[in-house]
Short mmCIF file of C-alpha atoms and ligand atoms in Angstrom, two decimals:
data_model
loop_
_atom_site.label_atom_id
_atom_site.label_comp_id
_atom_site.label_asym_id
_atom_site.label_seq_id
_atom_site.Cartn_x
_atom_site.Cartn_y
_atom_site.Cartn_z
CA MET A 1 20.89 16.21 38.19
CA ASN A 2 17.64 14.24 38.53
CA ARG A 3 18.31 10.72 37.27
CA LEU A 4 15.34 8.41 36.78
CA SER A 5 17.35 5.35 37.82
CA ARG A 6 17.77 6.88 41.29
CA ILE A 7 14.07 7.54 41.85
CA PHE A 8 12.28 5.04 44.07
CA GLN A 9 9.22 4.14 42.03
CA PRO A 10 8.02 0.60 42.80
CA ILE A 11 5.85 -0.54 39.87
CA THR A 12 3.04 -2.96 40.80
CA VAL A 13 0.06 -4.41 39.00
CA VAL A 14 -3.40 -3.79 40.41
CA PRO A 15 -5.95 -6.35 39.17
CA LYS A 16 -8.54 -4.84 36.85
CA ASN A 17 -12.13 -4.63 38.02
CA ALA A 18 -14.37 -7.36 36.68
CA ASN A 19 -17.09 -4.78 36.21
CA SER A 20 -18.06 -1.37 37.47
CA THR A 21 -20.79 -2.67 39.79
CA ASN A 22 -18.17 -4.56 41.78
CA LYS A 23 -18.29 -3.06 45.26
CA ASP A 24 -14.52 -2.87 45.35
CA PHE A 25 -14.51 -0.70 42.24
CA ILE A 26 -11.17 0.98 41.80
CA SER A 27 -11.04 4.42 40.19
CA ARG A 28 -8.65 5.27 37.38
CA SER A 29 -6.48 7.64 39.40
CA GLN A 30 -6.33 5.17 42.28
CA ARG A 31 -5.20 2.28 40.06
CA LEU A 32 -2.61 4.33 38.17
CA MET A 33 -1.22 5.98 41.31
CA LEU A 34 -0.79 2.56 42.94
CA GLU A 35 0.60 0.84 39.83
CA LEU A 36 3.05 3.61 38.99
CA GLY A 37 4.51 3.95 42.48
CA ILE A 38 3.03 7.36 43.32
CA ILE A 39 1.36 6.08 46.51
CA HIS A 40 1.13 2.74 48.31
CA GLN A 41 -1.68 1.57 50.56
CA ALA A 42 -0.70 0.96 54.20
CA VAL A 43 -4.14 0.02 55.60
CA PRO A 44 -7.54 0.73 54.00
CA GLY A 45 -7.87 4.49 53.52
CA CYS A 46 -4.27 5.29 54.60
CA PHE A 47 -1.38 5.65 52.18
CA HIS A 48 2.37 5.99 51.94
CA TYR A 49 3.33 8.90 49.67
CA LEU A 50 6.30 7.86 47.54
CA PRO A 51 8.89 10.25 46.04
CA LEU A 52 7.00 11.19 42.85
CA GLY A 53 3.80 11.71 44.81
CA MET A 54 5.70 13.76 47.40
CA LYS A 55 7.16 16.00 44.73
CA ALA A 56 3.72 16.75 43.31
CA LEU A 57 2.37 17.27 46.80
CA SER A 58 5.12 19.76 47.68
CA LYS A 59 4.35 21.79 44.57
CA LEU A 60 0.68 21.87 45.45
CA ILE A 61 1.41 22.87 49.05
CA ASN A 62 3.76 25.65 47.90
CA LEU A 63 1.14 26.96 45.51
CA VAL A 64 -1.55 26.98 48.23
CA ASP A 65 0.86 28.58 50.75
CA GLU A 66 1.63 31.41 48.33
CA GLU A 67 -2.01 32.22 47.67
CA MET A 68 -3.12 31.92 51.30
CA GLN A 69 -0.30 34.18 52.44
CA SER A 70 -1.07 36.69 49.69
CA ILE A 71 -4.56 37.17 51.19
CA GLY A 72 -3.10 37.60 54.67
CA GLY A 73 -3.17 34.02 55.97
CA GLN A 74 -0.56 33.15 58.62
CA LYS A 75 0.59 29.55 58.78
CA ILE A 76 0.51 27.65 62.07
CA ILE A 77 0.06 24.04 63.24
CA PHE A 78 -2.65 22.87 65.64
CA PRO A 79 -2.14 19.52 67.38
CA THR A 80 -3.90 16.51 65.86
CA LEU A 81 -5.14 15.34 69.28
CA VAL A 82 -8.22 17.31 70.25
CA LYS A 83 -9.98 17.05 73.64
CA SER A 84 -13.37 15.45 73.10
CA GLU A 85 -15.04 17.91 75.47
CA LEU A 86 -14.43 20.73 73.00
CA TRP A 87 -16.58 18.93 70.47
CA GLU A 88 -19.23 18.34 73.12
CA LYS A 89 -19.33 22.08 73.84
CA SER A 90 -19.90 22.88 70.16
CA ASP A 91 -22.41 20.02 69.97
CA ARG A 92 -20.74 18.45 66.96
CA SER A 93 -19.63 15.10 68.41
CA ASN A 94 -23.11 13.67 67.78
CA ASP A 95 -23.33 15.03 64.23
CA MET A 96 -20.10 13.37 63.16
CA GLY A 97 -20.69 10.33 65.39
CA PRO A 98 -18.92 7.20 64.17
CA GLU A 99 -16.81 9.16 61.66
CA LEU A 100 -14.78 10.61 64.53
CA ILE A 101 -11.73 8.56 65.49
CA THR A 102 -11.69 8.58 69.31
CA LEU A 103 -9.08 7.48 71.80
CA LYS A 104 -8.19 7.64 75.49
CA ASP A 105 -4.81 8.54 76.91
CA ARG A 106 -3.20 6.86 79.96
CA HIS A 107 -4.97 9.35 82.26
CA ASN A 108 -8.31 8.25 80.87
CA GLN A 109 -8.80 11.55 79.07
CA ASN A 110 -10.90 11.30 75.89
CA TYR A 111 -9.52 12.64 72.63
CA ILE A 112 -10.42 12.68 68.96
CA LEU A 113 -8.10 12.82 65.97
CA GLY A 114 -9.14 16.13 64.45
CA PRO A 115 -11.12 15.88 61.20
CA THR A 116 -11.24 19.73 61.15
CA HIS A 117 -10.34 22.35 63.74
CA GLU A 118 -13.07 24.97 64.22
CA GLU A 119 -13.29 24.10 67.91
CA THR A 120 -9.51 24.04 68.36
CA ALA A 121 -9.05 27.40 66.65
CA THR A 122 -11.89 29.04 68.56
CA ASN A 123 -10.80 27.58 71.88
CA PHE A 124 -7.26 28.77 71.23
CA LEU A 125 -8.46 32.39 70.92
CA SER A 126 -10.63 31.99 74.02
CA THR A 127 -7.62 30.94 76.12
CA LEU A 128 -5.78 34.20 75.34
CA ALA A 129 -6.46 37.38 77.26
CA PRO A 130 -9.12 39.11 75.09
CA MET A 131 -7.30 41.24 72.55
CA SER A 132 -8.22 44.69 71.33
CA TYR A 133 -10.52 44.98 68.30
CA LYS A 134 -7.60 46.77 66.63
CA LYS A 135 -5.72 43.46 66.30
CA PHE A 136 -8.35 42.02 63.93
CA PRO A 137 -9.14 40.62 61.40
CA LEU A 138 -6.96 37.57 61.96
CA LEU A 139 -6.55 34.72 59.48
CA LEU A 140 -4.79 31.50 60.57
CA TYR A 141 -4.29 28.36 58.54
CA GLN A 142 -2.48 25.01 58.63
CA ILE A 143 -1.80 22.15 56.21
CA THR A 144 -1.85 18.95 58.27
CA SER A 145 -3.21 15.40 58.34
CA LYS A 146 -6.86 15.05 59.24
CA TYR A 147 -8.82 11.92 60.15
CA ARG A 148 -12.25 10.61 59.35
CA ASP A 149 -13.35 7.04 59.98
CA GLU A 150 -15.03 6.56 56.61
CA MET A 151 -17.43 3.63 56.47
CA LYS A 152 -16.11 2.89 52.97
CA PRO A 153 -12.75 4.50 52.22
CA ARG A 154 -12.70 4.61 48.42
CA PHE A 155 -10.77 5.72 45.37
CA GLY A 156 -7.40 6.08 47.05
CA LEU A 157 -6.72 9.64 48.13
CA ILE A 158 -10.17 10.80 46.98
CA ARG A 159 -11.97 9.37 50.02
CA SER A 160 -9.39 8.28 52.56
CA ARG A 161 -9.37 8.01 56.34
CA GLU A 162 -6.16 9.99 56.81
CA PHE A 163 -5.84 12.96 54.47
CA LEU A 164 -4.01 16.25 54.10
CA MET A 165 -6.17 19.32 54.32
CA LYS A 166 -5.54 23.03 54.30
CA ASP A 167 -7.89 24.45 56.94
CA MET A 168 -8.10 28.16 57.61
CA TYR A 169 -10.02 30.15 60.25
CA SER A 170 -10.98 33.83 60.17
CA PHE A 171 -11.74 36.04 63.17
CA ASP A 172 -13.50 39.36 62.61
CA VAL A 173 -15.04 41.89 64.96
CA ASN A 174 -18.26 42.47 63.02
CA GLU A 175 -20.30 40.90 60.27
CA ASN A 176 -19.43 43.53 57.67
CA SER A 177 -15.74 42.99 58.03
CA ALA A 178 -16.28 39.19 58.16
CA LEU A 179 -18.17 39.25 54.86
CA LYS A 180 -15.42 41.32 53.25
CA MET A 181 -12.96 38.75 54.54
CA TYR A 182 -15.09 35.98 53.04
CA GLU A 183 -15.10 37.69 49.63
CA ASN A 184 -11.36 38.17 49.76
CA ILE A 185 -10.79 34.50 50.59
CA CYS A 186 -13.01 33.44 47.69
CA VAL A 187 -10.75 35.51 45.40
CA GLY A 188 -7.73 33.65 46.83
CA TYR A 189 -9.49 30.33 46.26
CA ASP A 190 -10.25 31.22 42.64
CA ARG A 191 -6.53 31.96 42.17
CA VAL A 192 -5.53 28.61 43.71
CA PHE A 193 -7.84 26.66 41.41
CA ASN A 194 -6.92 28.70 38.34
CA ARG A 195 -3.25 28.10 38.98
CA ILE A 196 -3.71 24.37 39.46
CA GLY A 197 -5.29 24.49 36.03
CA VAL A 198 -7.87 21.70 36.23
CA GLU A 199 -11.32 22.82 35.11
CA TYR A 200 -13.45 23.42 38.20
CA CYS A 201 -16.91 24.48 39.13
CA LYS A 202 -17.73 26.90 41.96
CA VAL A 203 -21.17 26.43 43.43
CA LYS A 204 -23.29 27.72 46.25
CA GLY A 205 -22.88 25.15 48.97
CA SER A 206 -24.92 23.14 51.34
CA SER A 207 -23.41 23.58 54.76
CA GLY A 208 -23.84 20.01 56.02
CA THR A 209 -22.70 19.47 59.58
CA MET A 210 -21.01 22.88 59.68
CA GLY A 211 -24.30 24.74 60.10
CA GLY A 212 -23.88 28.36 59.15
CA ASN A 213 -25.00 31.10 56.91
CA LEU A 214 -23.00 31.34 53.73
CA SER A 215 -20.90 28.81 51.88
CA HIS A 216 -19.39 27.96 48.54
CA GLU A 217 -17.93 24.74 47.22
CA TYR A 218 -15.28 24.08 44.59
CA HIS A 219 -15.73 20.91 42.58
CA TYR A 220 -13.89 18.89 39.94
CA PRO A 221 -16.34 17.16 37.60
CA ALA A 222 -15.67 13.38 37.65
CA ASP A 223 -17.82 10.29 37.27
CA VAL A 224 -16.55 8.76 40.51
CA GLY A 225 -17.50 11.87 42.53
CA ASP A 226 -20.00 11.51 45.37
CA ASP A 227 -21.57 14.93 44.83
CA LYS A 228 -23.92 16.05 42.09
CA ILE A 229 -23.72 19.53 40.64
CA LEU A 230 -26.59 21.19 38.82
CA ASN A 231 -25.61 23.66 36.10
CA CYS A 232 -28.29 25.94 34.69
CA HIS A 233 -27.42 26.89 31.12
CA LYS A 234 -30.10 29.57 31.04
CA CYS A 235 -28.83 31.76 33.88
CA ASN A 236 -25.41 30.17 34.53
CA TYR A 237 -26.28 29.31 38.11
CA ALA A 238 -24.54 26.28 39.61
CA THR A 239 -25.38 24.51 42.85
CA ASN A 240 -24.95 21.28 44.77
CA THR A 241 -28.08 19.19 44.24
CA GLN A 242 -28.14 18.24 47.94
CA LEU A 243 -30.02 21.52 48.33
CA LEU A 244 -32.69 20.61 45.77
CA GLU A 245 -35.75 18.42 45.70
CA GLU A 246 -35.85 18.04 41.93
CA HIS A 247 -33.56 19.12 39.12
CA VAL A 248 -34.98 22.62 38.79
CA CYS A 249 -32.76 25.70 38.75
CA PRO A 250 -33.37 27.38 42.13
CA ASN A 251 -32.31 30.71 40.64
CA CYS A 252 -34.57 31.00 37.56
CA GLY A 253 -36.84 27.96 37.69
CA GLU A 254 -35.49 26.44 34.45
CA ILE A 255 -36.21 22.70 34.09
CA LYS A 256 -35.06 21.68 30.59
CA ASN A 257 -31.84 23.55 30.12
CA VAL A 258 -30.02 22.13 33.14
CA THR A 259 -27.40 19.42 33.42
CA VAL A 260 -26.47 17.38 36.46
CA GLN A 261 -22.97 16.00 36.78
CA ASN A 262 -21.09 13.94 39.35
CA SER A 263 -18.24 15.78 40.98
CA ILE A 264 -15.58 15.69 43.66
CA GLU A 265 -15.59 18.47 46.25
CA VAL A 266 -12.06 19.87 46.54
CA GLY A 267 -12.59 23.14 48.40
CA HIS A 268 -15.12 24.74 50.68
CA THR A 269 -15.66 28.19 52.23
CA PHE A 270 -18.02 28.88 55.16
CA PHE A 271 -19.13 31.93 57.02
CA PHE A 272 -20.83 30.89 60.26
CA GLY A 273 -20.87 34.00 62.47
CA ASP A 274 -20.76 33.19 66.19
CA LYS A 275 -21.66 29.50 65.92
CA TYR A 276 -18.42 28.47 67.64
CA SER A 277 -17.23 31.69 69.28
CA LYS A 278 -20.40 31.92 71.40
CA PRO A 279 -20.40 28.44 73.02
CA LEU A 280 -16.61 28.41 73.31
CA LYS A 281 -16.51 31.99 74.63
CA ALA A 282 -13.95 33.49 72.25
CA HIS A 283 -13.87 37.23 72.84
CA TYR A 284 -12.15 40.42 71.80
CA VAL A 285 -12.67 43.78 73.52
CA ASP A 286 -14.35 46.61 71.61
CA GLU A 287 -13.60 50.35 71.75
CA ASN A 288 -15.58 50.63 75.03
CA ASN A 289 -13.51 47.82 76.53
CA LYS A 290 -16.52 45.51 76.41
CA PRO A 291 -15.94 41.79 75.56
CA CYS A 292 -17.70 40.66 72.35
CA VAL A 293 -17.71 37.34 70.46
CA PHE A 294 -15.98 36.92 67.10
CA GLN A 295 -17.59 36.56 63.70
CA MET A 296 -15.88 33.56 62.16
CA GLY A 297 -15.46 31.58 59.00
CA SER A 298 -13.59 28.42 58.02
CA TYR A 299 -12.09 27.52 54.68
CA GLY A 300 -10.88 24.09 53.53
CA ILE A 301 -8.87 22.80 50.60
CA GLY A 302 -8.49 19.02 50.20
CA ILE A 303 -4.77 18.86 49.42
CA SER A 304 -4.32 15.09 49.05
CA ARG A 305 -7.74 14.84 47.44
CA ILE A 306 -6.77 17.41 44.77
CA LEU A 307 -3.71 15.34 43.94
CA ALA A 308 -5.89 12.33 43.12
CA ALA A 309 -8.92 14.19 41.76
CA SER A 310 -6.85 16.17 39.25
CA LEU A 311 -5.39 12.88 37.99
CA GLU A 312 -8.89 11.39 37.89
CA CYS A 313 -9.99 14.29 35.63
CA LEU A 314 -7.00 14.36 33.27
CA SER A 315 -5.62 10.80 33.00
CA THR A 316 -6.44 8.17 30.38
CA GLU A 317 -7.17 4.57 31.41
CA GLN A 318 -3.54 3.64 30.80
CA GLU A 319 -1.54 6.80 31.44
CA LEU A 320 -1.29 9.41 34.15
CA ARG A 321 -1.76 13.03 33.10
CA TRP A 322 -0.84 15.69 35.65
CA PRO A 323 -1.71 19.35 35.60
CA ASP A 324 1.55 21.10 34.57
CA SER A 325 1.39 23.05 37.82
CA ILE A 326 1.92 20.02 40.07
CA ALA A 327 3.50 17.39 37.78
CA PRO A 328 6.47 15.80 39.57
CA TYR A 329 8.59 16.46 36.46
CA ASN A 330 7.73 18.40 33.31
CA VAL A 331 10.53 17.33 30.96
CA VAL A 332 12.45 14.06 30.51
CA ILE A 333 15.53 13.57 28.33
CA ILE A 334 16.02 10.09 26.87
CA PRO A 335 19.54 9.43 25.53
CA PRO A 336 20.27 6.48 23.18
CA LYS A 337 20.69 2.93 24.41
CA ARG A 338 24.07 2.14 25.96
CA GLY A 339 26.55 0.71 23.45
CA SER A 340 24.61 1.89 20.37
CA LYS A 341 26.40 3.72 17.54
CA GLU A 342 24.57 6.97 18.44
CA ALA A 343 25.53 6.70 22.10
CA ASN A 344 29.17 6.33 21.16
CA GLN A 345 29.08 9.36 18.85
CA MET A 346 27.26 11.65 21.25
CA ASP A 347 29.71 12.04 24.10
CA HIS A 348 27.21 12.86 26.86
CA LEU A 349 25.23 15.34 24.81
CA GLU A 350 22.27 14.64 27.12
CA VAL A 351 24.12 16.13 30.08
CA ALA A 352 24.92 19.32 28.14
CA LEU A 353 21.31 19.58 26.98
CA TYR A 354 20.02 19.08 30.52
CA LYS A 355 22.23 21.87 31.82
CA ASN A 356 21.40 24.21 28.94
CA LEU A 357 17.65 23.75 29.41
CA GLU A 358 18.03 24.54 33.09
CA ASN A 359 20.10 27.62 32.25
CA TYR A 360 17.82 29.00 29.57
CA LEU A 361 14.61 28.04 31.37
CA PRO A 362 15.20 28.72 35.06
CA ASN A 363 11.55 27.82 35.58
CA LEU A 364 12.47 24.24 34.78
CA LYS A 365 15.08 23.98 37.48
CA ASN A 366 14.52 20.70 39.32
CA ASN A 367 11.68 19.80 36.94
CA ILE A 368 13.82 18.03 34.33
CA LEU A 369 14.60 14.34 34.54
CA LEU A 370 17.30 12.34 32.77
CA ASP A 371 16.18 8.81 31.90
CA ASP A 372 19.59 7.20 32.42
CA ARG A 373 18.28 3.62 32.35
CA THR A 374 20.32 3.19 29.18
CA SER A 375 20.29 -0.61 29.31
CA LEU A 376 16.68 -0.26 28.11
CA SER A 377 15.61 0.66 24.58
CA ILE A 378 14.46 4.20 23.82
CA GLY A 379 10.97 2.88 23.05
CA ARG A 380 10.58 1.15 26.39
CA ARG A 381 11.77 4.19 28.34
CA PHE A 382 9.52 6.45 26.26
CA LEU A 383 6.46 4.37 27.20
CA ASP A 384 7.39 4.34 30.89
CA CYS A 385 7.80 8.13 30.98
CA LYS A 386 4.58 8.69 29.08
CA ARG A 387 2.71 6.40 31.46
CA THR A 388 4.09 8.22 34.51
CA GLY A 389 2.76 11.43 32.99
CA ILE A 390 5.83 13.42 32.00
CA ARG A 391 4.50 15.86 29.42
CA PHE A 392 7.58 16.83 27.39
CA ILE A 393 9.72 13.87 26.29
CA VAL A 394 12.96 14.77 24.49
CA VAL A 395 14.55 11.85 22.63
CA LEU A 396 18.20 11.87 21.47
CA ASN A 397 18.54 9.78 18.33
CA LYS A 398 20.59 9.58 15.12
CA ARG A 399 19.77 13.17 14.17
CA SER A 400 21.13 14.42 17.48
CA CYS A 401 24.59 13.48 16.14
CA GLU A 402 24.21 16.10 13.36
CA ASN A 403 25.69 19.55 13.65
CA PRO A 404 23.68 21.37 14.92
CA ALA A 405 22.03 18.58 16.89
CA ILE A 406 18.34 17.93 16.24
CA TYR A 407 16.13 16.67 19.06
CA GLU A 408 12.85 14.80 18.87
CA LEU A 409 10.36 16.60 21.12
CA ASN A 410 7.13 14.82 22.06
CA ASP A 411 4.42 16.96 23.65
CA ILE A 412 2.12 14.33 25.15
CA VAL A 413 -0.72 16.75 25.94
CA LYS A 414 -0.80 18.27 22.44
CA GLN A 415 0.01 14.89 20.85
CA GLU A 416 2.72 16.51 18.77
CA GLN A 417 6.13 15.28 17.66
CA LEU A 418 8.60 17.89 16.46
CA HIS A 419 12.25 17.85 15.36
CA LEU A 420 13.99 20.91 16.77
CA ASN A 421 17.43 22.33 17.33
CA GLU A 422 18.33 23.47 20.82
CA ASN A 423 17.12 27.06 20.39
CA GLU A 424 13.83 25.93 18.93
CA LEU A 425 13.42 23.42 21.74
CA VAL A 426 13.96 26.11 24.37
CA GLN A 427 11.49 28.36 22.57
CA TYR A 428 8.87 25.59 22.34
CA LEU A 429 9.12 24.81 26.05
CA LYS A 430 8.89 28.51 26.83
CA ASN A 431 5.75 29.00 24.73
CA ASN A 432 3.93 25.79 25.50
CA GLY A 433 4.73 25.42 29.12
CA LYS A 434 2.76 28.54 29.97
CA ASP A 435 1.85 26.84 33.19
CA LEU A 436 5.52 26.25 33.82
CA GLU A 437 5.81 29.99 34.39
CA ARG A 438 3.27 29.80 37.12
CA ILE A 439 4.48 26.57 38.67
CA ASN A 440 7.94 27.61 38.98
CA LYS A 441 7.25 30.64 40.97
CA THR A 442 6.64 27.92 43.55
CA ALA A 443 8.94 25.04 42.71
ZN1 ZN B 501 -31.21 29.18 36.08
#
């Protein structure tokens, strides 16, 4: 049984910004995640993930694993230490420059802490004996910590120096097959973002330091985002404004009927052909036994960034709101205060309810919490749970002593309070937690 009193959740107070032009401006998700013990800053841009944050993170990782594997991705781990000479061969060390974290080992060998692993993945294939074209396409991915020495780490997990990223690499034997692969991965990405459930925008990308031929970006609209997305309401085209000189739709030329919105990039797909396979000499052998270079793509999802960005999109100034799909807990049961008349009459009804909900709603297994801090009033515990972002709050009060027992259900997202018997409560959670269905395939 998940008991709130056992969960390590250090509550702190983060001083409010004097004003939004303050250069140390703190975003809403950052402040709430720090205050409510979801994360804790270790050094600027690096964070401890605490138990509630970890639980949300595991759900997100499971969800991404399922979708990547359903499109044929195979999970691996590349080492974080990458030989600097690989990045010199691909000519990227200059592009990234001071953002690369570099170090030397005791043998005076230069390394970087990988911010992304195109070179590593390509070099890996090049060190194998060239494999037959029949073995491809191949799709490898990992979910590991990446490093970027940000000049200004900001907004907690949104722009940090150490972050968790899902990075995936595709190897195809010709462009046709590579483009099919690209399409298929975009379908998988759409499924990931639909399942997370935060409204997103998919745009044609600017390739930045990746170079390359074809790319798409996935964005969450948010004021604190560093990107700007142009939406054309005439032809429904959307693009990153980095590509544009003015705010004119590049698809249909519309000027008036366009909006530009700040956003946070949370996913990215690239097709870049032989950009890495050529300099790093990654080959397969074709049907005539001739060595040929791979057509490649890379595909990122900002795992830790999504955690924060989804909270940035959904939360209020005072309270966290999680997408149902990754909320650490979906339901909390609050029994009466210890020693009250109701508590004495109830005889651990909350434990029976907890078990029944788990039985009738297997999707909720391990997603229900019992707020057993019964030295505190119901009101105080209610506010704590609401602030932490638990969507369904079930309160046991005087009416729960009736036969049959009546429970007070608060749906924080719908801002509804209902008085239901156990069957009705089960039914409500079944109908309204539609995302619970989808989560719990993964939880
Ligand atoms: Zn247009």
